[in-house]
């Protein structure tokens, strides 16, 4: 039963990931990313790594996708399909990715042919907490500071572009001088 549920969640994740890449609208791609990341959380849940599944939902589905959508709104990216950005190389890229997926799949089958998926104890809250707060504290904090710097940078860039478009009269009257 675990193998079947894991396979279904994995298939949903793969289909949603393909739709992320092939979607013509950037907002639709972000929403398919929510489905793909949710399916990965489902894979963790099937493996009885409930804590990791919840963190996957909270951090990636909740925070990262919201950050991506926030960045899209701040940069005023076009949400309509842009046919000029597609190239004639899409069929070649699809064939290459299919061949690479088949090679990767064959490698996985050869390496793990008769293995059964078993629930793990490494995804429990206690084991993840021990790993994060003992050996991964510094990288975890560096990543949080990096994400904070990216958010502050996005806010500064959005504010700076607003100031550059002010009329010249407002800037000259702010100097206080009537020459």
XYZ file of N, CA, C and O in Angstrom:
716
model
N 0.814 -1.192 0.000
C 0.000 0.000 0.000
C 0.865 1.266 0.000
O 0.552 2.229 -0.675
N 1.955 1.222 0.788
C 2.856 2.371 0.852
C 3.473 2.647 -0.502
O 3.568 3.800 -0.931
N 3.868 1.577 -1.189
C 4.491 1.741 -2.506
C 3.510 2.344 -3.501
O 3.878 3.218 -4.294
N 2.260 1.917 -3.460
C 1.252 2.441 -4.396
C 0.983 3.924 -4.132
O 0.944 4.731 -5.074
N 0.801 4.308 -2.864
C 0.564 5.718 -2.538
C 1.767 6.584 -2.888
O 1.622 7.707 -3.388
N 2.966 6.055 -2.611
C 4.181 6.787 -2.954
C 4.276 6.981 -4.469
O 4.633 8.061 -4.945
N 3.937 5.947 -5.223
C 3.992 6.032 -6.691
C 2.983 7.037 -7.223
O 3.287 7.799 -8.154
N 1.782 7.057 -6.638
C 0.771 8.017 -7.082
C 1.218 9.445 -6.783
O 1.134 10.333 -7.645
N 1.714 9.674 -5.569
C 2.186 11.020 -5.215
C 3.373 11.426 -6.087
O 3.477 12.581 -6.507
N 4.256 10.482 -6.379
C 5.394 10.777 -7.250
C 4.963 11.113 -8.664
O 5.503 12.034 -9.297
N 3.962 10.383 -9.174
C 3.459 10.665 -10.524
C 2.803 12.043 -10.584
O 2.995 12.793 -11.554
N 2.039 12.383 -9.548
C 1.427 13.719 -9.503
C 2.510 14.792 -9.471
O 2.404 15.814 -10.156
N 3.570 14.552 -8.708
C 4.665 15.524 -8.630
C 5.342 15.700 -9.984
O 5.652 16.828 -10.391
N 5.564 14.601 -10.695
C 6.226 14.687 -12.000
C 5.342 15.407 -13.014
O 5.809 16.283 -13.761
N 4.047 15.067 -13.049
C 3.140 15.721 -14.001
C 3.038 17.218 -13.697
O 3.096 18.054 -14.602
N 2.918 17.566 -12.420
C 2.833 18.981 -12.049
C 4.138 19.710 -12.375
O 4.114 20.862 -12.813
N 5.278 19.045 -12.197
C 6.558 19.673 -12.529
C 6.670 19.939 -14.027
O 7.176 20.983 -14.447
N 6.182 19.000 -14.835
C 6.182 19.220 -16.288
C 5.272 20.391 -16.642
O 5.614 21.229 -17.492
N 4.134 20.490 -15.973
C 3.233 21.613 -16.228
C 3.819 22.942 -15.755
O 3.527 23.985 -16.336
N 4.654 22.918 -14.721
C 5.348 24.140 -14.295
C 6.231 24.644 -15.426
O 6.253 25.834 -15.740
N 6.948 23.734 -16.045
C 7.912 24.124 -17.075
C 7.220 24.503 -18.376
O 7.665 25.403 -19.088
N 6.110 23.847 -18.696
C 5.476 24.075 -19.991
C 4.355 25.104 -19.954
O 3.827 25.453 -21.006
N 3.994 25.590 -18.790
C 2.919 26.570 -18.691
C 3.339 27.877 -19.348
O 4.454 28.347 -19.182
N 2.410 28.477 -20.078
C 2.724 29.724 -20.785
C 2.499 30.963 -19.917
O 2.988 32.024 -20.229
N 1.753 30.822 -18.863
C 1.500 31.945 -17.952
C 2.292 31.715 -16.671
O 2.229 30.650 -16.078
N 2.999 32.740 -16.232
C 3.903 32.611 -15.088
C 3.140 32.347 -13.795
O 3.599 31.585 -12.934
N 1.969 32.910 -13.638
C 1.186 32.679 -12.426
C 0.671 31.244 -12.403
O 0.662 30.594 -11.354
N 0.260 30.727 -13.565
C -0.168 29.325 -13.629
C 1.000 28.401 -13.298
O 0.808 27.371 -12.633
N 2.183 28.756 -13.744
C 3.366 27.947 -13.418
C 3.604 27.928 -11.912
O 3.931 26.885 -11.339
N 3.429 29.070 -11.260
C 3.601 29.118 -9.803
C 2.549 28.271 -9.098
O 2.840 27.603 -8.098
N 1.339 28.255 -9.618
C 0.292 27.437 -9.003
C 0.536 25.943 -9.230
O 0.265 25.124 -8.353
N 1.063 25.583 -10.388
C 1.432 24.172 -10.602
C 2.602 23.797 -9.703
O 2.737 22.644 -9.288
N 3.449 24.767 -9.386
C 4.539 24.511 -8.449
C 3.993 24.166 -7.059
O 4.550 23.315 -6.365
N 2.893 24.801 -6.677
C 2.242 24.456 -5.416
C 1.804 22.988 -5.433
O 2.001 22.254 -4.459
N 1.224 22.547 -6.542
C 0.779 21.150 -6.653
C 1.976 20.205 -6.598
O 1.940 19.177 -5.901
N 3.047 20.545 -7.295
C 4.231 19.672 -7.306
C 4.843 19.570 -5.913
O 5.176 18.467 -5.449
N 4.989 20.690 -5.231
C 5.569 20.663 -3.896
C 4.639 19.983 -2.901
O 5.096 19.315 -1.965
N 3.336 20.125 -3.083
C 2.383 19.415 -2.236
C 2.460 17.906 -2.439
O 2.337 17.132 -1.480
N 2.674 17.476 -3.672
C 2.821 16.044 -3.943
C 4.106 15.497 -3.323
O 4.131 14.363 -2.824
N 5.164 16.291 -3.327
C 6.404 15.862 -2.657
C 6.158 15.737 -1.156
O 6.642 14.799 -0.512
N 5.384 16.664 -0.595
C 5.010 16.550 0.820
C 4.196 15.287 1.051
O 4.344 14.620 2.086
N 3.358 14.928 0.087
C 2.615 13.670 0.184
C 3.538 12.466 0.188
O 3.292 11.487 0.907
N 4.603 12.523 -0.594
C 5.601 11.437 -0.586
C 6.232 11.296 0.793
O 6.392 10.188 1.302
N 6.562 12.425 1.412
C 7.127 12.374 2.766
C 6.109 11.836 3.762
O 6.454 11.088 4.675
N 4.846 12.227 3.601
C 3.808 11.742 4.499
C 3.606 10.244 4.400
O 3.411 9.570 5.409
N 3.656 9.712 3.192
C 3.519 8.266 2.997
C 4.664 7.524 3.667
O 4.488 6.419 4.188
N 5.829 8.123 3.699
C 6.995 7.489 4.317
C 7.032 7.690 5.834
O 8.037 7.376 6.474
N 5.958 8.220 6.398
C 5.840 8.467 7.839
C 6.855 9.487 8.343
O 7.273 9.424 9.495
N 7.236 10.399 7.493
C 8.088 11.520 7.895
C 7.183 12.747 7.981
O 7.290 13.680 7.189
N 6.268 12.722 8.946
C 5.234 13.746 9.035
C 5.812 15.135 9.265
O 5.329 16.114 8.706
N 6.829 15.217 10.082
C 7.430 16.521 10.360
C 8.023 17.125 9.088
O 7.821 18.311 8.801
N 8.732 16.322 8.327
C 9.325 16.820 7.079
C 8.223 17.204 6.091
O 8.345 18.206 5.373
N 7.127 16.446 6.068
C 6.005 16.783 5.183
C 5.388 18.119 5.575
O 5.085 18.951 4.708
N 5.206 18.336 6.868
C 4.638 19.610 7.323
C 5.575 20.780 7.043
O 5.136 21.864 6.654
N 6.864 20.560 7.233
C 7.829 21.623 6.918
C 7.827 21.902 5.420
O 7.918 23.068 4.997
N 7.704 20.862 4.613
C 7.613 21.025 3.155
C 6.422 21.908 2.802
O 6.537 22.816 1.986
N 5.298 21.658 3.422
C 4.104 22.451 3.131
C 4.267 23.875 3.641
O 3.984 24.839 2.922
N 4.728 24.031 4.882
C 4.835 25.373 5.455
C 5.892 26.222 4.766
O 5.657 27.384 4.431
N 7.079 25.645 4.564
C 8.186 26.434 4.034
C 8.085 26.588 2.521
O 8.097 27.703 1.999
N 7.969 25.477 1.808
C 8.007 25.577 0.352
C 6.681 26.015 -0.231
O 6.607 26.972 -0.999
N 5.607 25.316 0.111
C 4.312 25.675 -0.451
C 3.849 27.014 0.107
O 3.374 27.871 -0.632
N 4.017 27.209 1.403
C 3.541 28.438 2.012
C 4.426 29.626 1.758
O 3.968 30.665 1.287
N 5.703 29.514 2.065
C 6.581 30.682 2.042
C 7.250 30.915 0.699
O 7.222 32.029 0.175
N 7.851 29.897 0.136
C 8.635 30.095 -1.090
C 7.742 30.469 -2.272
O 8.046 31.397 -3.025
N 6.617 29.783 -2.437
C 5.736 30.115 -3.559
C 5.133 31.506 -3.361
O 5.008 32.268 -4.320
N 4.796 31.852 -2.127
C 4.302 33.210 -1.865
C 5.396 34.232 -2.168
O 5.129 35.288 -2.739
N 6.641 33.918 -1.821
C 7.755 34.814 -2.138
C 7.932 34.963 -3.649
O 8.170 36.067 -4.147
N 7.774 33.869 -4.387
C 7.869 33.936 -5.849
C 6.756 34.807 -6.413
O 6.988 35.681 -7.265
N 5.532 34.600 -5.938
C 4.420 35.419 -6.420
C 4.603 36.889 -6.019
O 4.308 37.797 -6.797
N 5.129 37.134 -4.821
C 5.416 38.491 -4.362
C 6.461 39.143 -5.270
O 6.332 40.304 -5.665
N 7.499 38.397 -5.615
C 8.533 38.925 -6.512
C 7.960 39.205 -7.892
O 8.318 40.206 -8.528
N 7.076 38.354 -8.371
C 6.445 38.597 -9.673
C 5.624 39.882 -9.654
O 5.647 40.666 -10.611
N 4.927 40.111 -8.554
C 4.129 41.335 -8.471
C 5.008 42.570 -8.332
O 4.696 43.616 -8.888
N 6.112 42.452 -7.588
C 6.992 43.604 -7.412
C 7.719 43.978 -8.694
O 7.958 45.155 -8.957
N 8.106 42.988 -9.473
C 8.845 43.276 -10.699
C 7.928 43.619 -11.864
O 8.390 43.934 -12.940
N 6.642 43.541 -11.634
C 5.651 43.828 -12.680
C 5.903 42.976 -13.923
O 5.873 43.464 -15.050
N 6.181 41.676 -13.684
C 6.401 40.754 -14.790
C 5.089 40.584 -15.552
O 4.014 40.549 -14.961
N 5.161 40.468 -16.868
C 3.933 40.268 -17.641
C 3.309 38.911 -17.317
O 3.997 37.909 -17.235
N 1.996 38.915 -17.100
C 1.309 37.666 -16.768
C 0.669 37.019 -17.984
O 0.216 35.889 -17.901
N 0.614 37.731 -19.087
C 0.055 37.161 -20.309
C 1.087 36.270 -20.986
O 2.292 36.454 -20.797
N 0.630 35.323 -21.813
C 1.598 34.485 -22.536
C 2.449 35.335 -23.472
O 1.967 36.275 -24.087
N 3.732 34.999 -23.534
C 4.653 35.724 -24.407
C 5.141 34.773 -25.498
O 6.121 34.063 -25.323
N 4.474 34.760 -26.644
C 4.873 33.805 -27.694
C 6.239 34.108 -28.289
O 6.887 33.241 -28.833
N 6.722 35.335 -28.156
C 8.024 35.687 -28.709
C 9.185 35.045 -27.963
O 10.296 34.989 -28.480
N 8.955 34.576 -26.749
C 10.030 33.982 -25.965
C 10.241 32.507 -26.267
O 11.251 31.942 -25.883
N 9.269 31.865 -26.894
C 9.439 30.448 -27.217
C 10.298 30.315 -28.462
O 10.277 31.153 -29.351
N 11.058 29.260 -28.493
C 11.940 29.043 -29.630
C 11.535 27.780 -30.370
O 10.706 27.009 -29.904
N 12.161 27.551 -31.493
C 11.900 26.357 -32.275
C 12.625 25.141 -31.740
O 12.530 24.058 -32.315
N 13.342 25.294 -30.634
C 14.111 24.176 -30.091
C 13.325 23.353 -29.075
O 13.869 22.440 -28.468
N 12.073 23.681 -28.846
C 11.280 22.968 -27.844
C 11.161 21.476 -28.131
O 11.295 20.670 -27.209
N 10.898 21.035 -29.374
C 10.827 19.586 -29.622
C 12.164 18.878 -29.333
O 12.177 17.788 -28.752
N 13.267 19.503 -29.693
C 14.576 18.921 -29.408
C 14.809 18.816 -27.910
O 15.279 17.791 -27.409
N 14.447 19.864 -27.172
C 14.599 19.841 -25.714
C 13.716 18.767 -25.091
O 14.124 18.095 -24.138
N 12.512 18.574 -25.625
C 11.619 17.533 -25.108
C 12.199 16.145 -25.343
O 12.141 15.277 -24.462
N 12.779 15.920 -26.517
C 13.380 14.618 -26.819
C 14.582 14.365 -25.904
O 14.736 13.271 -25.352
N 15.434 15.360 -25.735
C 16.607 15.204 -24.868
C 16.187 14.932 -23.434
O 16.734 14.038 -22.765
N 15.181 15.661 -22.931
C 14.732 15.434 -21.556
C 14.082 14.067 -21.396
O 14.254 13.411 -20.368
N 13.380 13.594 -22.405
C 12.778 12.259 -22.351
C 13.857 11.176 -22.326
O 13.775 10.218 -21.545
N 14.873 11.336 -23.151
C 15.979 10.360 -23.162
C 16.704 10.357 -21.813
O 16.996 9.286 -21.261
N 16.968 11.531 -21.271
C 17.627 11.601 -19.967
C 16.757 11.011 -18.856
O 17.260 10.337 -17.955
N 15.443 11.235 -18.928
C 14.535 10.651 -17.934
C 14.528 9.131 -18.041
O 14.496 8.428 -17.020
N 14.551 8.611 -19.248
C 14.596 7.147 -19.431
C 15.901 6.568 -18.907
O 15.909 5.503 -18.269
N 17.012 7.244 -19.152
C 18.305 6.773 -18.634
C 18.310 6.797 -17.111
O 18.745 5.841 -16.459
N 17.794 7.884 -16.525
C 17.726 7.984 -15.073
C 16.802 6.920 -14.494
O 17.129 6.268 -13.498
N 15.645 6.716 -15.126
C 14.710 5.684 -14.668
C 15.307 4.293 -14.749
O 15.140 3.478 -13.839
N 16.016 4.016 -15.837
C 16.670 2.706 -15.966
C 17.738 2.531 -14.897
O 17.875 1.441 -14.326
N 18.466 3.571 -14.604
C 19.476 3.496 -13.550
C 18.866 3.229 -12.186
O 19.390 2.442 -11.398
N 17.736 3.849 -11.904
C 17.054 3.617 -10.628
C 16.531 2.187 -10.549
O 16.650 1.522 -9.519
N 15.960 1.698 -11.648
C 15.442 0.321 -11.653
C 16.574 -0.682 -11.489
O 16.456 -1.657 -10.738
N 17.698 -0.450 -12.148
C 18.835 -1.364 -12.013
C 19.390 -1.326 -10.589
O 19.703 -2.359 -9.997
N 19.480 -0.135 -10.011
C 20.064 -0.008 -8.676
C 19.136 -0.493 -7.575
O 19.580 -1.098 -6.601
N 17.829 -0.245 -7.705
C 16.899 -0.545 -6.625
C 15.769 -1.462 -7.069
O 14.660 -1.387 -6.537
N 16.020 -2.359 -7.990
C 14.993 -3.183 -8.626
C 13.946 -3.780 -7.720
O 12.765 -3.519 -7.873
N 14.308 -4.601 -6.760
C 13.330 -5.308 -5.936
C 13.154 -4.711 -4.548
O 12.560 -5.343 -3.678
N 13.636 -3.531 -4.322
C 13.507 -2.891 -3.010
C 12.071 -2.452 -2.789
O 11.386 -2.023 -3.705
N 11.621 -2.544 -1.568
C 10.311 -2.044 -1.166
C 10.498 -0.744 -0.390
O 11.470 -0.599 0.343
N 9.558 0.159 -0.556
C 9.623 1.420 0.171
C 9.146 1.165 1.590
O 8.037 0.681 1.806
N 9.998 1.483 2.547
C 9.673 1.272 3.954
C 9.617 2.616 4.663
O 10.392 3.524 4.358
N 8.698 2.750 5.619
C 8.677 3.988 6.409
C 9.997 4.167 7.147
O 10.641 3.204 7.549
N 10.387 5.414 7.317
C 11.656 5.710 7.972
C 11.390 6.403 9.297
O 10.353 7.026 9.507
N 12.349 6.311 10.209
C 12.216 7.022 11.477
C 13.015 8.320 11.461
O 12.947 9.094 12.402
N 13.765 8.560 10.397
C 14.617 9.747 10.333
C 13.824 11.021 10.119
O 14.346 12.103 10.255
N 12.544 10.936 9.780
C 11.748 12.129 9.535
C 10.928 12.571 10.721
O 10.106 13.459 10.606
N 11.148 11.958 11.869
C 10.379 12.362 13.043
C 10.836 13.737 13.522
O 11.938 14.192 13.219
N 9.996 14.365 14.299
C 10.314 15.713 14.781
C 11.563 15.705 15.654
O 12.391 16.621 15.574
N 11.732 14.667 16.460
C 12.892 14.616 17.346
C 14.193 14.468 16.569
O 15.167 15.197 16.827
N 14.229 13.574 15.587
C 15.474 13.371 14.842
C 15.811 14.571 13.965
O 16.977 14.958 13.859
N 14.797 15.187 13.356
C 15.057 16.376 12.537
C 15.490 17.539 13.418
O 16.418 18.280 13.079
N 14.856 17.699 14.579
C 15.246 18.771 15.500
C 16.673 18.608 15.989
O 17.431 19.582 16.058
N 17.046 17.376 16.318
C 18.431 17.132 16.734
C 19.414 17.448 15.614
O 20.471 18.040 15.848
N 19.086 17.064 14.381
C 19.987 17.325 13.261
C 20.109 18.819 12.983
O 21.205 19.334 12.765
N 18.955 19.531 13.004
C 18.976 20.963 12.684
C 19.701 21.759 13.761
O 20.538 22.611 13.462
N 19.415 21.475 15.014
C 19.960 22.312 16.086
C 21.314 21.846 16.601
O 21.890 22.487 17.464
N 21.826 20.765 16.083
C 23.178 20.334 16.473
C 24.182 20.561 15.346
O 25.190 21.216 15.551
N 23.904 20.021 14.171
C 24.924 20.090 13.118
C 24.578 21.048 11.987
O 25.440 21.371 11.183
N 23.325 21.524 11.892
C 22.949 22.372 10.767
C 22.494 23.763 11.192
O 21.801 24.448 10.449
N 22.880 24.214 12.379
C 22.433 25.519 12.858
C 22.995 26.648 11.997
O 22.264 27.532 11.559
N 24.280 26.635 11.739
C 24.903 27.723 10.984
C 24.356 27.826 9.553
O 23.952 28.920 9.135
N 24.299 26.728 8.762
C 23.714 26.874 7.420
C 22.252 27.313 7.456
O 21.814 28.085 6.599
N 21.496 26.862 8.445
C 20.098 27.250 8.575
C 19.973 28.750 8.811
O 19.150 29.426 8.178
N 20.790 29.291 9.674
C 20.750 30.728 9.963
C 21.277 31.550 8.789
O 20.756 32.629 8.507
N 22.296 31.075 8.110
C 22.809 31.780 6.929
C 21.730 31.850 5.855
O 21.541 32.885 5.209
N 20.994 30.760 5.667
C 19.914 30.749 4.685
C 18.808 31.729 5.076
O 18.273 32.430 4.213
N 18.482 31.809 6.354
C 17.443 32.743 6.771
C 17.878 34.186 6.561
O 17.085 35.029 6.143
N 19.149 34.499 6.819
C 19.656 35.850 6.579
C 19.671 36.156 5.075
O 19.337 37.264 4.650
N 20.015 35.170 4.255
C 20.007 35.353 2.800
C 18.599 35.644 2.294
O 18.403 36.550 1.467
N 17.604 34.906 2.779
C 16.225 35.158 2.362
C 15.746 36.525 2.833
O 15.046 37.231 2.100
N 16.135 36.930 4.029
C 15.775 38.255 4.523
C 16.424 39.343 3.670
O 15.780 40.341 3.324
N 17.684 39.156 3.296
C 18.373 40.138 2.445
C 17.705 40.229 1.073
O 17.571 41.319 0.510
N 17.267 39.089 0.532
C 16.579 39.108 -0.764
C 15.262 39.858 -0.673
O 14.908 40.639 -1.570
N 14.531 39.668 0.412
C 13.264 40.369 0.592
C 13.492 41.875 0.750
O 12.789 42.682 0.131
N 14.479 42.257 1.534
C 14.789 43.679 1.707
C 15.252 44.284 0.380
O 14.865 45.399 0.024
N 16.058 43.552 -0.373
C 16.497 44.028 -1.679
C 15.340 44.244 -2.636
O 15.300 45.225 -3.382
N 14.370 43.332 -2.618
C 13.200 43.490 -3.482
C 12.394 44.719 -3.095
O 11.920 45.470 -3.954
N 12.255 44.954 -1.812
C 11.518 46.136 -1.357
C 12.259 47.410 -1.743
O 11.652 48.369 -2.226
N 13.569 47.435 -1.560
C 14.360 48.616 -1.911
C 14.287 48.884 -3.411
O 14.119 50.032 -3.841
N 14.404 47.837 -4.213
C 14.326 48.019 -5.667
C 12.957 48.519 -6.094
O 12.857 49.352 -7.005
N 11.909 48.039 -5.465
C 10.576 48.512 -5.843
C 10.382 49.971 -5.431
O 9.725 50.728 -6.136
N 10.947 50.383 -4.309
C 10.833 51.768 -3.871
C 11.683 52.692 -4.728
O 11.289 53.799 -5.038
N 12.864 52.241 -5.106
C 13.772 53.064 -5.902
C 13.183 53.339 -7.279
O 13.269 54.439 -7.791
N 12.535 52.347 -7.896
C 11.961 52.574 -9.224
C 10.808 53.564 -9.145
O 10.557 54.301 -10.081
N 10.112 53.646 -8.019
C 9.042 54.628 -7.848
C 9.577 56.037 -7.746
O 8.975 56.975 -8.226
N 10.742 56.227 -7.113
C 11.334 57.559 -6.967
C 11.874 58.092 -8.280
O 11.870 59.277 -8.519
N 12.350 57.208 -9.133
C 12.926 57.668 -10.396
C 11.868 58.218 -11.339
O 12.176 59.000 -12.220
N 10.628 57.825 -11.137
C 9.592 58.279 -12.057
C 8.850 59.517 -11.563
O 7.853 59.897 -12.130
N 9.321 60.170 -10.474
C 8.676 61.377 -9.980
C 8.929 62.531 -10.946
O 9.977 62.614 -11.582
N 7.978 63.463 -11.020
C 8.187 64.631 -11.887
C 9.309 65.522 -11.376
O 9.612 65.544 -10.188
N 9.890 66.298 -12.264
C 11.026 67.156 -11.929
C 10.617 68.286 -10.992
O 11.411 68.759 -10.201
N 9.344 68.753 -11.043
C 8.912 69.850 -10.192
C 8.970 69.442 -8.718
O 9.321 70.239 -7.869
N 8.613 68.212 -8.434
C 8.611 67.752 -7.047
C 10.040 67.735 -6.501
O 10.280 68.132 -5.379
N 10.984 67.314 -7.312
C 12.369 67.247 -6.871
C 12.942 68.633 -6.657
O 13.610 68.907 -5.681
N 12.674 69.595 -7.567
C 13.231 70.952 -7.419
C 12.599 71.704 -6.260
O 13.257 72.474 -5.598
N 11.300 71.479 -5.973
C 10.684 72.169 -4.850
C 11.123 71.568 -3.531
O 11.049 72.234 -2.507
N 11.618 70.353 -3.534
C 12.092 69.752 -2.306
C 13.429 70.355 -1.882
O 13.809 70.274 -0.731
N 14.150 70.974 -2.813
C 15.424 71.604 -2.477
C 15.202 72.834 -1.599
O 16.119 73.266 -0.901
N 14.015 73.409 -1.643
C 13.696 74.552 -0.804
C 14.077 75.887 -1.397
O 13.835 76.923 -0.813
N 14.612 75.900 -2.568
C 15.059 77.165 -3.137
C 14.175 77.632 -4.272
O 13.866 76.865 -5.156
N 13.713 78.884 -4.200
C 13.005 79.501 -5.301
C 13.946 80.536 -5.884
O 14.079 81.640 -5.405
N 14.685 80.154 -6.896
C 15.707 81.038 -7.461
C 15.132 82.070 -8.369
O 14.379 82.056 -9.158
